[in-house]
PDB file of C-alpha atoms and ligand atoms in Angstrom:
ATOM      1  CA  UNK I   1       5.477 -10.433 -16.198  1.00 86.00           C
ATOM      2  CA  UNK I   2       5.312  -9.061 -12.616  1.00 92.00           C
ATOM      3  CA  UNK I   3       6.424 -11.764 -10.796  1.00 95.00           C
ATOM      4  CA  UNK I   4       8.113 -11.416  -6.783  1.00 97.00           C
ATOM      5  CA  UNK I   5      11.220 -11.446  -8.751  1.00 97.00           C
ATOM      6  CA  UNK I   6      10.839  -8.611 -10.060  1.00 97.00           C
ATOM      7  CA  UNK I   7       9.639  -6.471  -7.062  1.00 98.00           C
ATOM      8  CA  UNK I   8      13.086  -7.926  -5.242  1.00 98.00           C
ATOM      9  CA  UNK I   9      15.412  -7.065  -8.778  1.00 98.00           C
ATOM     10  CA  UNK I  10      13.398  -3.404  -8.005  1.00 98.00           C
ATOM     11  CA  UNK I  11      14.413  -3.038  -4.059  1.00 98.00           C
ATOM     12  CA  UNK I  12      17.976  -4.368  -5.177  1.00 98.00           C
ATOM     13  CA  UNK I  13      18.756  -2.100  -8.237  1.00 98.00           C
ATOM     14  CA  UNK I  14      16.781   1.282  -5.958  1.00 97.00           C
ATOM     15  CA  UNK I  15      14.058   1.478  -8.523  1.00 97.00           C
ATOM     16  CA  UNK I  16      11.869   2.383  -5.523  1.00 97.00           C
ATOM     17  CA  UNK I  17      10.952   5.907  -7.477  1.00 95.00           C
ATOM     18  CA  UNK I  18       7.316   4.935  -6.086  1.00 96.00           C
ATOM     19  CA  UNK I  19       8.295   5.997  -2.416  1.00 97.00           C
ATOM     20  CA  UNK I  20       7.580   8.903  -1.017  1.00 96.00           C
ATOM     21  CA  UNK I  21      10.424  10.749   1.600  1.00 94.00           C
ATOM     22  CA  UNK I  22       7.427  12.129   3.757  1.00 96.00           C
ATOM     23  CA  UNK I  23       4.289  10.788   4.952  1.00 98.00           C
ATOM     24  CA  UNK I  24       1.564  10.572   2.225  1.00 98.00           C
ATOM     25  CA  UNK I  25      -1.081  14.060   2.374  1.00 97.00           C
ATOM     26  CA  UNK I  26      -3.757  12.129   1.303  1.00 98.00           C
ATOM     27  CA  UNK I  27      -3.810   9.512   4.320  1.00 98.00           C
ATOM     28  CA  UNK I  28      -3.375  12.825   6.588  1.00 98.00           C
ATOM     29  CA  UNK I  29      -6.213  13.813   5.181  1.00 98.00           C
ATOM     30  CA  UNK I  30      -8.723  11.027   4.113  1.00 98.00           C
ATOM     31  CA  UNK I  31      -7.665   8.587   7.229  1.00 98.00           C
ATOM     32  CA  UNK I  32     -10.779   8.194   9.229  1.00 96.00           C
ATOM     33  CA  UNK I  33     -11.069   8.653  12.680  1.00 94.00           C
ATOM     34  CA  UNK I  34     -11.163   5.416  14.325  1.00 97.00           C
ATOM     35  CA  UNK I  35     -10.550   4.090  17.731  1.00 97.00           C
ATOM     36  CA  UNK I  36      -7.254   4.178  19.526  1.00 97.00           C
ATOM     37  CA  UNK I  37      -6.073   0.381  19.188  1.00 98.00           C
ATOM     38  CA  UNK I  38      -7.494  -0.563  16.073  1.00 98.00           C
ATOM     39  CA  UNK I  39      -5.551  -2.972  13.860  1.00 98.00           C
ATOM     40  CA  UNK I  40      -5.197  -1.245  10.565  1.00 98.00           C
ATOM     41  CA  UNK I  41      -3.155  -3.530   7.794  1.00 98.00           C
ATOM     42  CA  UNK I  42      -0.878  -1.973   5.015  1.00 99.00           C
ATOM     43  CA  UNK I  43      -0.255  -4.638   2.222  1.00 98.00           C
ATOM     44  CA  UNK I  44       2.704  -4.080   0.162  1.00 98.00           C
ATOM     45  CA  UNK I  45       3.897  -1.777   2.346  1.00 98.00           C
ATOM     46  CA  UNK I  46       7.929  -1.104   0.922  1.00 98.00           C
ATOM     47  CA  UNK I  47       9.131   1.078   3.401  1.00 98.00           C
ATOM     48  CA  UNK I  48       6.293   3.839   3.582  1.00 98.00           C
ATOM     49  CA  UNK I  49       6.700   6.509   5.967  1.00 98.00           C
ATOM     50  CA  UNK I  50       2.529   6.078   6.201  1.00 98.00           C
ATOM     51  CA  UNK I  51       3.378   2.626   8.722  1.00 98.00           C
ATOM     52  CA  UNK I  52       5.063   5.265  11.575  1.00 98.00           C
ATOM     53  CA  UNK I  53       2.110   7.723  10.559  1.00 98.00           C
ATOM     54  CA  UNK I  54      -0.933   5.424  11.560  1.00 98.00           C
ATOM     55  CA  UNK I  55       1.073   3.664  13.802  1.00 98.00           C
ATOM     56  CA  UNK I  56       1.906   7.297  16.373  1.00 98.00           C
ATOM     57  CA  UNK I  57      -2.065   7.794  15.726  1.00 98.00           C
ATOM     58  CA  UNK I  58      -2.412   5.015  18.374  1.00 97.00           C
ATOM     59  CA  UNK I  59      -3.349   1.962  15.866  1.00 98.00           C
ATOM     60  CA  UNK I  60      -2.087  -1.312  16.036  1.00 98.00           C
ATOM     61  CA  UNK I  61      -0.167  -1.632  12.795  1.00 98.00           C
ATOM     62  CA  UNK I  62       0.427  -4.176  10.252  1.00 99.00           C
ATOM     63  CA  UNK I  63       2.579  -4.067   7.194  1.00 99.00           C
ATOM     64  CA  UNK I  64       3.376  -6.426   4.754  1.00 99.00           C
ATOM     65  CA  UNK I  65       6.417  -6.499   2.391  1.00 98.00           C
ATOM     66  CA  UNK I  66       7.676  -9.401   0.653  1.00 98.00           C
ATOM     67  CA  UNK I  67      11.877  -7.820  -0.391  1.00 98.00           C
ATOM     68  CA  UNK I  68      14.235  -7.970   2.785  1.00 98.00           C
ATOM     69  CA  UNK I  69      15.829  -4.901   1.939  1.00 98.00           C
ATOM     70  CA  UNK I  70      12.721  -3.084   2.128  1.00 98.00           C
ATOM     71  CA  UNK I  71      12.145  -4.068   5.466  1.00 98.00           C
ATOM     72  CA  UNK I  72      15.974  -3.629   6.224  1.00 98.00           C
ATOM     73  CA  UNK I  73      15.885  -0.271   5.354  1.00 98.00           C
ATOM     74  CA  UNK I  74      12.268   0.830   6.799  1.00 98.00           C
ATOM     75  CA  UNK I  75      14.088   0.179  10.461  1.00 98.00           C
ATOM     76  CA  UNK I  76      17.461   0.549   9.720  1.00 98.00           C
ATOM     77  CA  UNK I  77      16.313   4.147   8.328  1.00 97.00           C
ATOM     78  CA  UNK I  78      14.328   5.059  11.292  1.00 98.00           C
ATOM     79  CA  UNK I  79      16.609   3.454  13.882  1.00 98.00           C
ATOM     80  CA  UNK I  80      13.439   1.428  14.909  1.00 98.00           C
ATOM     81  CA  UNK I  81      14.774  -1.690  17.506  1.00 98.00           C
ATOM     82  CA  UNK I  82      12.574  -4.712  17.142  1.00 98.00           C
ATOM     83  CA  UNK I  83      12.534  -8.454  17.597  1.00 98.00           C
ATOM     84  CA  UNK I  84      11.836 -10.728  14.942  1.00 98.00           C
ATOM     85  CA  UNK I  85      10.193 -14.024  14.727  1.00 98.00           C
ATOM     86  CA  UNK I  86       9.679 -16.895  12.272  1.00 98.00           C
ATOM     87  CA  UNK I  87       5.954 -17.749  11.645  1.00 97.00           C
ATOM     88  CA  UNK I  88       5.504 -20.194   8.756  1.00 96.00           C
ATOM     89  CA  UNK I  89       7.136 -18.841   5.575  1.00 96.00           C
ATOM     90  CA  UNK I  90       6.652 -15.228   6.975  1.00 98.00           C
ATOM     91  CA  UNK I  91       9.453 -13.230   9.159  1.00 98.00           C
ATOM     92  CA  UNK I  92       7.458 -10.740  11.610  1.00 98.00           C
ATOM     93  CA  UNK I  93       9.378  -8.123  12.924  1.00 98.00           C
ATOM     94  CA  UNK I  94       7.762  -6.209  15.531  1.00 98.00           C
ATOM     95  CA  UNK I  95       9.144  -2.572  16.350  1.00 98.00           C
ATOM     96  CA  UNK I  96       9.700  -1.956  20.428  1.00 98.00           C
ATOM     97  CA  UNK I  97       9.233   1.620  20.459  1.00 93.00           C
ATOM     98  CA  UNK I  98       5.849   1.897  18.428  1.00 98.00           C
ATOM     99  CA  UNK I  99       2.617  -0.514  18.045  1.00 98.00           C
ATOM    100  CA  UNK I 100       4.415  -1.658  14.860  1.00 98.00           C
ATOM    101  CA  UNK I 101       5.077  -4.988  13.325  1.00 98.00           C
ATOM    102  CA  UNK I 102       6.799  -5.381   9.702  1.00 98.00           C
ATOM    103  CA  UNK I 103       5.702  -9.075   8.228  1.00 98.00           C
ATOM    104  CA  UNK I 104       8.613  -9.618   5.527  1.00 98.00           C
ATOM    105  CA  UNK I 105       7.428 -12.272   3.331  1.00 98.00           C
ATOM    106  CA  UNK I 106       4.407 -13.047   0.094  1.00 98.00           C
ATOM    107  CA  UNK I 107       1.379 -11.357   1.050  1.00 98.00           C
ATOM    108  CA  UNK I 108      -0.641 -14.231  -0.405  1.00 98.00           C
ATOM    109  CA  UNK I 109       0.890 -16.278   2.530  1.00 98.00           C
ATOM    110  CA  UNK I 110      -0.513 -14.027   5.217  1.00 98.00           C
ATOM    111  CA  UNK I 111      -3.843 -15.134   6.625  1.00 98.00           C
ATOM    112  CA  UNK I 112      -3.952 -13.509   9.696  1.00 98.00           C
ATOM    113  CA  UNK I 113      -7.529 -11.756  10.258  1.00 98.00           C
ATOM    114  CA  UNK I 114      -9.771  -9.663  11.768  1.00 98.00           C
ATOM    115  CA  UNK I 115      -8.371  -6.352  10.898  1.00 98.00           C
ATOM    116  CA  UNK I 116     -10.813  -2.992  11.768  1.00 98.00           C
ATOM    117  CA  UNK I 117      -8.979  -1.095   8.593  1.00 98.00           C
ATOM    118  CA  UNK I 118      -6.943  -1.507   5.593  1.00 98.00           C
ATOM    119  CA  UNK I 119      -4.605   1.235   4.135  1.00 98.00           C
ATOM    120  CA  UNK I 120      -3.856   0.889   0.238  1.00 98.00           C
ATOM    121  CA  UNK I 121      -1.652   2.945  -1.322  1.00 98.00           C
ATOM    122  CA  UNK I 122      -0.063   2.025  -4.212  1.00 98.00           C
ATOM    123  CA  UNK I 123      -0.689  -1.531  -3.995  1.00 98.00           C
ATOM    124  CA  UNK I 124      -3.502  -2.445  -5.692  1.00 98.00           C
ATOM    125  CA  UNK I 125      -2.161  -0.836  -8.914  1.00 98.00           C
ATOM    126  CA  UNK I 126       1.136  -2.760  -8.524  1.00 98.00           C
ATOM    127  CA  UNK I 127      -0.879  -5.578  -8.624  1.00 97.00           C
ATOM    128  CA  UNK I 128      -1.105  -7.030 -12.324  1.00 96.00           C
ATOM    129  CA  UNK I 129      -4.630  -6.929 -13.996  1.00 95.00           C
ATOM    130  CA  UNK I 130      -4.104 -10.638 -13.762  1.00 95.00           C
ATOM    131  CA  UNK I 131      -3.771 -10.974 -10.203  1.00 96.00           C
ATOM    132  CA  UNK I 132      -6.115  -7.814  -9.355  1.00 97.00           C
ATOM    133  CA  UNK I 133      -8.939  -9.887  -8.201  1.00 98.00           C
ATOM    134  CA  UNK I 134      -6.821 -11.931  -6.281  1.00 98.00           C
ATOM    135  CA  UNK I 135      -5.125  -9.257  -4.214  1.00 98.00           C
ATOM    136  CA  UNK I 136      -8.673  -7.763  -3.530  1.00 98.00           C
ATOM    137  CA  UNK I 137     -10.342 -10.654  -2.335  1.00 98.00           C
ATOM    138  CA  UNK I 138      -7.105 -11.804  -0.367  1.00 98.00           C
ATOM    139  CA  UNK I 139      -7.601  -8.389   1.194  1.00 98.00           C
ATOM    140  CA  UNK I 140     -11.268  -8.281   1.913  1.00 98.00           C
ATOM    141  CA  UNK I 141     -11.061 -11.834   3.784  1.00 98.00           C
ATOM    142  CA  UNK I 142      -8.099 -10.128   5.899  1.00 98.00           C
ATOM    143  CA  UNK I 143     -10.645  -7.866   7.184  1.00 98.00           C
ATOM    144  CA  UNK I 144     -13.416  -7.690   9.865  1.00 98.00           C
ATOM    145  CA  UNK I 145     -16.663  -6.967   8.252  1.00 95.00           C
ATOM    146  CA  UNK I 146     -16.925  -3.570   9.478  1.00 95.00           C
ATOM    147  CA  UNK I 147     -13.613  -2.584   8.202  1.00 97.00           C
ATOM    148  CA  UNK I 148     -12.531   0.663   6.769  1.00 98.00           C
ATOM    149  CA  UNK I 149     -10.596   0.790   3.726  1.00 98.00           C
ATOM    150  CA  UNK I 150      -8.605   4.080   2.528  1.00 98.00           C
ATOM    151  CA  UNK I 151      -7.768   3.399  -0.962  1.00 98.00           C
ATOM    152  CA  UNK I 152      -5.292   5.518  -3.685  1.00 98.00           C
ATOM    153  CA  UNK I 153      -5.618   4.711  -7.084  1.00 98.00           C
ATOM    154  CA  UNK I 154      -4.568   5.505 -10.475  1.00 97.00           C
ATOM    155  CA  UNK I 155      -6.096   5.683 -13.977  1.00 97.00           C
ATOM    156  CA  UNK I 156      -3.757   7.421 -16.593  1.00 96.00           C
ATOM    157  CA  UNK I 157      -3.935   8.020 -20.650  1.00 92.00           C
ATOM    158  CA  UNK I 158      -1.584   6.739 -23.080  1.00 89.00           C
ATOM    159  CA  UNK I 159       0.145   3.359 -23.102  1.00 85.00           C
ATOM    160  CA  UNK I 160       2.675   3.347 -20.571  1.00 87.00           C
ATOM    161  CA  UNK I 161       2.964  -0.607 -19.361  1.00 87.00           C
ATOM    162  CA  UNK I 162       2.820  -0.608 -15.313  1.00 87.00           C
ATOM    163  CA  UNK I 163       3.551  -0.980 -12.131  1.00 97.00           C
ATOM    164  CA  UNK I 164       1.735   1.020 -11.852  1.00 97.00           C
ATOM    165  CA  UNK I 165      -1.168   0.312 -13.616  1.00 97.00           C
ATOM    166  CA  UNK I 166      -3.965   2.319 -14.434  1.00 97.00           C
ATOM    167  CA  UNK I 167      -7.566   0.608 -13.045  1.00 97.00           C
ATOM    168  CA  UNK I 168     -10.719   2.015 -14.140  1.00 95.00           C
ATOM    169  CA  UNK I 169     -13.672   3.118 -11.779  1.00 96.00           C
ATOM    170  CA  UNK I 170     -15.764  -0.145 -13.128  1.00 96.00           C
ATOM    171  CA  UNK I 171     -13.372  -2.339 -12.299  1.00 97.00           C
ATOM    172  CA  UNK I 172     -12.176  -0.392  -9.017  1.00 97.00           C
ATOM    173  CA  UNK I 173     -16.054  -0.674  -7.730  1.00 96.00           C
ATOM    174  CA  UNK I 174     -16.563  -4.508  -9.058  1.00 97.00           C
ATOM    175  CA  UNK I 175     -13.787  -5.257  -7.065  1.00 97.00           C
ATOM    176  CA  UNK I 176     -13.886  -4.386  -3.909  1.00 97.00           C
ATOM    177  CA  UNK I 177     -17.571  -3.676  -4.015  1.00 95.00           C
ATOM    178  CA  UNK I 178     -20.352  -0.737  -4.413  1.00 90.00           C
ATOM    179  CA  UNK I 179     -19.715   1.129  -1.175  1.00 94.00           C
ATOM    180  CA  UNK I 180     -16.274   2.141  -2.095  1.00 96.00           C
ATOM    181  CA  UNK I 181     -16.845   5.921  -2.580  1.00 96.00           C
ATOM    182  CA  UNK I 182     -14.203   8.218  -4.789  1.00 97.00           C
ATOM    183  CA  UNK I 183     -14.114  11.167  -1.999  1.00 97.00           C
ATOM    184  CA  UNK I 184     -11.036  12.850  -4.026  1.00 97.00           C
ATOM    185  CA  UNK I 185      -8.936  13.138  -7.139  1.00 97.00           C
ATOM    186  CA  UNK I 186      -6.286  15.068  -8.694  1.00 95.00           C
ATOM    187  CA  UNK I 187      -4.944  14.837 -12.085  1.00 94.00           C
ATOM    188  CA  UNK I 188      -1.210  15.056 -11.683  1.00 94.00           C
ATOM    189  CA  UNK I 189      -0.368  16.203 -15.258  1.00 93.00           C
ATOM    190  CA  UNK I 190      -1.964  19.571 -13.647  1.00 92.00           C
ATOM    191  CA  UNK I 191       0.081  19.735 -10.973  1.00 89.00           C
ATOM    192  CA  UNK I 192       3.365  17.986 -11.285  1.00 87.00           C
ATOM    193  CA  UNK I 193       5.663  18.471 -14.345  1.00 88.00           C
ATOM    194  CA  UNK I 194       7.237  15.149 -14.607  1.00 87.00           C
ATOM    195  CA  UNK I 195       3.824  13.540 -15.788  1.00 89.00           C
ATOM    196  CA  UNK I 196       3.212  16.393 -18.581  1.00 87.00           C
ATOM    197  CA  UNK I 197       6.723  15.534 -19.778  1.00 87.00           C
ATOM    198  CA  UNK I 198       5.884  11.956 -19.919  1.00 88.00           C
ATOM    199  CA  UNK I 199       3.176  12.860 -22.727  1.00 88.00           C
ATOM    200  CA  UNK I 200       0.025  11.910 -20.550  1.00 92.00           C
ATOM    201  CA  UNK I 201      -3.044  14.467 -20.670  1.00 91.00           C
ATOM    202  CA  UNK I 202      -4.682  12.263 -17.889  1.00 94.00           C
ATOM    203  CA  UNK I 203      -2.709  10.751 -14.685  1.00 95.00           C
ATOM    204  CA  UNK I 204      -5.180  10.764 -12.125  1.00 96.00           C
ATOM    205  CA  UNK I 205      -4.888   9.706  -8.428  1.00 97.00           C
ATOM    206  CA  UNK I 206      -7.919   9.148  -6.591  1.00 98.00           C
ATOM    207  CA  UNK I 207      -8.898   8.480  -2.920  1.00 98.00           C
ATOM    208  CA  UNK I 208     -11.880   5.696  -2.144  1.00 98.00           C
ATOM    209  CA  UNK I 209     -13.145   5.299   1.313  1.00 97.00           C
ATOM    210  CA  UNK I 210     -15.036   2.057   2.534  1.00 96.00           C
ATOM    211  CA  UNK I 211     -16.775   3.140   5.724  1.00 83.00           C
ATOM    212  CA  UNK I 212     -19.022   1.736   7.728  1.00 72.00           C
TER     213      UNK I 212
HETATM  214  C1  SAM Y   1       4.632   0.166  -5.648  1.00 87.71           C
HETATM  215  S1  SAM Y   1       5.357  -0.425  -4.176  1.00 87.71           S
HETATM  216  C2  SAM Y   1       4.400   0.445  -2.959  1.00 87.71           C
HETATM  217  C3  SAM Y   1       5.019   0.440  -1.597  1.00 87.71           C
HETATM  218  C4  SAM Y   1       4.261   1.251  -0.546  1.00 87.71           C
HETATM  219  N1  SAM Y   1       2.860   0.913  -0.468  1.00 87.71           N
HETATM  220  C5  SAM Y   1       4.442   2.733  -0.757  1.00 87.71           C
HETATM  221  O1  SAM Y   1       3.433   3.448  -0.817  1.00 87.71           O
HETATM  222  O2  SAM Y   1       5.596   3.191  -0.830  1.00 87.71           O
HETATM  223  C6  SAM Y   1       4.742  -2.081  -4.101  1.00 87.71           C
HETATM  224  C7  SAM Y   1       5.431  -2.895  -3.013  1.00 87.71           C
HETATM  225  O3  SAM Y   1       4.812  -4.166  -2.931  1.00 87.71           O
HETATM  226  C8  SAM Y   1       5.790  -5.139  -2.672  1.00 87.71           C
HETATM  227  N2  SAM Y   1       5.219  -6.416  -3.123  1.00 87.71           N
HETATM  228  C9  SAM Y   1       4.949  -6.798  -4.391  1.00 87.71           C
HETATM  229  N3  SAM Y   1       4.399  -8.021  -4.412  1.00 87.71           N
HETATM  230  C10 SAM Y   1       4.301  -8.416  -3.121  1.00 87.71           C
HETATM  231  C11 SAM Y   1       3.809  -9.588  -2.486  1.00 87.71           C
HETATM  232  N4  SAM Y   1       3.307 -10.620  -3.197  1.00 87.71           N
HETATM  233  N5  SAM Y   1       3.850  -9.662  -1.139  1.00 87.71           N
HETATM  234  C12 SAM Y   1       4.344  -8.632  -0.404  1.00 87.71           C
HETATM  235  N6  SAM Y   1       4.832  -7.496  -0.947  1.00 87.71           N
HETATM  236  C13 SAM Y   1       4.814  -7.388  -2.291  1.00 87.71           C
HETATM  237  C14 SAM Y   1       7.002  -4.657  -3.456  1.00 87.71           C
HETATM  238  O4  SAM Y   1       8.220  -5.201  -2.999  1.00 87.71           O
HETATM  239  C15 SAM Y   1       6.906  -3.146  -3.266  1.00 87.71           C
HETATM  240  O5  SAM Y   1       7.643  -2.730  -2.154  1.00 87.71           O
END
């Protein structure tokens, strides 16, 4: 069962092989262009690279990571000062240097709305096919209706248990709705050895966009 347990037993024993050391191509590439000041939200954010990315692009930025250590590290790593402050359950830590803020806490408990995009990578698919719905709709009533939404997914052969799981287009569209639009893919067996060594003919990572 994927339980917040488990995500914090992941951040304590470093099996964080999900993070990337450099700022994610495909949100170089896919972000939209949006206005200066915009509030984008990153749910399940770990302690992504992609936060400082969007966040020197001039948005407002808003991640969300439930493990401590994650959140230790993401400014401890970057040397990032900040001030932190209790709201409910939730521990907001907002970076001085950058229009940054860190919420450490359960993403379910964080209600705060209105935001003009969302950013998505890897979260979804850590999401359980159990709670899948739930994440999704917690997300969409996060968001201002005119929201954008950059979105990298899997879907993967064989029968490898996740995080991360594999989500199929159907359910990737009922989800979060018809005008989510696939605008990329690659199949990683083709271009990265470790997944061809892992027996899977099929580990594909593709890029929806939600724009209005
Ligand atoms: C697969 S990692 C992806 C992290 C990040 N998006 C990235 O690209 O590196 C999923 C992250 O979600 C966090 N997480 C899982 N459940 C959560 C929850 N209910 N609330 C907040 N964060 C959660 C985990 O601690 C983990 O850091």
């Amino acid at each position: 069962m994927i339980t917040n347990e488990f995500w914090l037993e992941r951040w304590r024993s470093n099996g964080i092989d999900f993070h990337m050391e450099g700022v994610n191509p495909k949100l170089v590439n896919y972000w939209p262009s949006l206005p200066k000041g915009s509030r984008v939200l990153v749910p399940l954010c770990g302690k992504s690279n992609d936060l400082i990315w969007l966040a020197e692009q001039g948005y407002e930025v808003t991640g969300v990571e439930l493990s401590s250590l994650a959140v230790i590290q993401f400014l401890g790593d970057n040397d990032f000062t900040f001030e932190t402050h209790q709201e409910g359950d939730l521990k907001v830590h907002k970076v001085h240097d950058l229009p940054l803020r860190v919420v450490e806490g359960d993403y379910f408990q964080f209600t705060e709305s209105g935001f003009d995009a969302c950013y998505d990578r890897a979260a979804m698919v850590a999401m359980p096919a159990s709670r899948r719905k739930e994440y999704v709709t917690h997300t969409l009533g996060l968001l201002s209706s005119s929201a954008s939404i950059l979105l990298i997914s899997l879907r993967y052969d064989g029968d490898k248990q996740g995080p991360p799981f594999s989500v199929d287009e159907t359910e990737l569209s009922d989800l979060w709705g018809p005008g989510m639009q696939k605008i990329a893919v690659e199949n990683l067996v083709q271009t990265t050895e470790e997944y061809k060594a892992l027996g899977h003919h099929l580990f594909e990572e593709s890029v929806w966009r939600l724009q209005h």
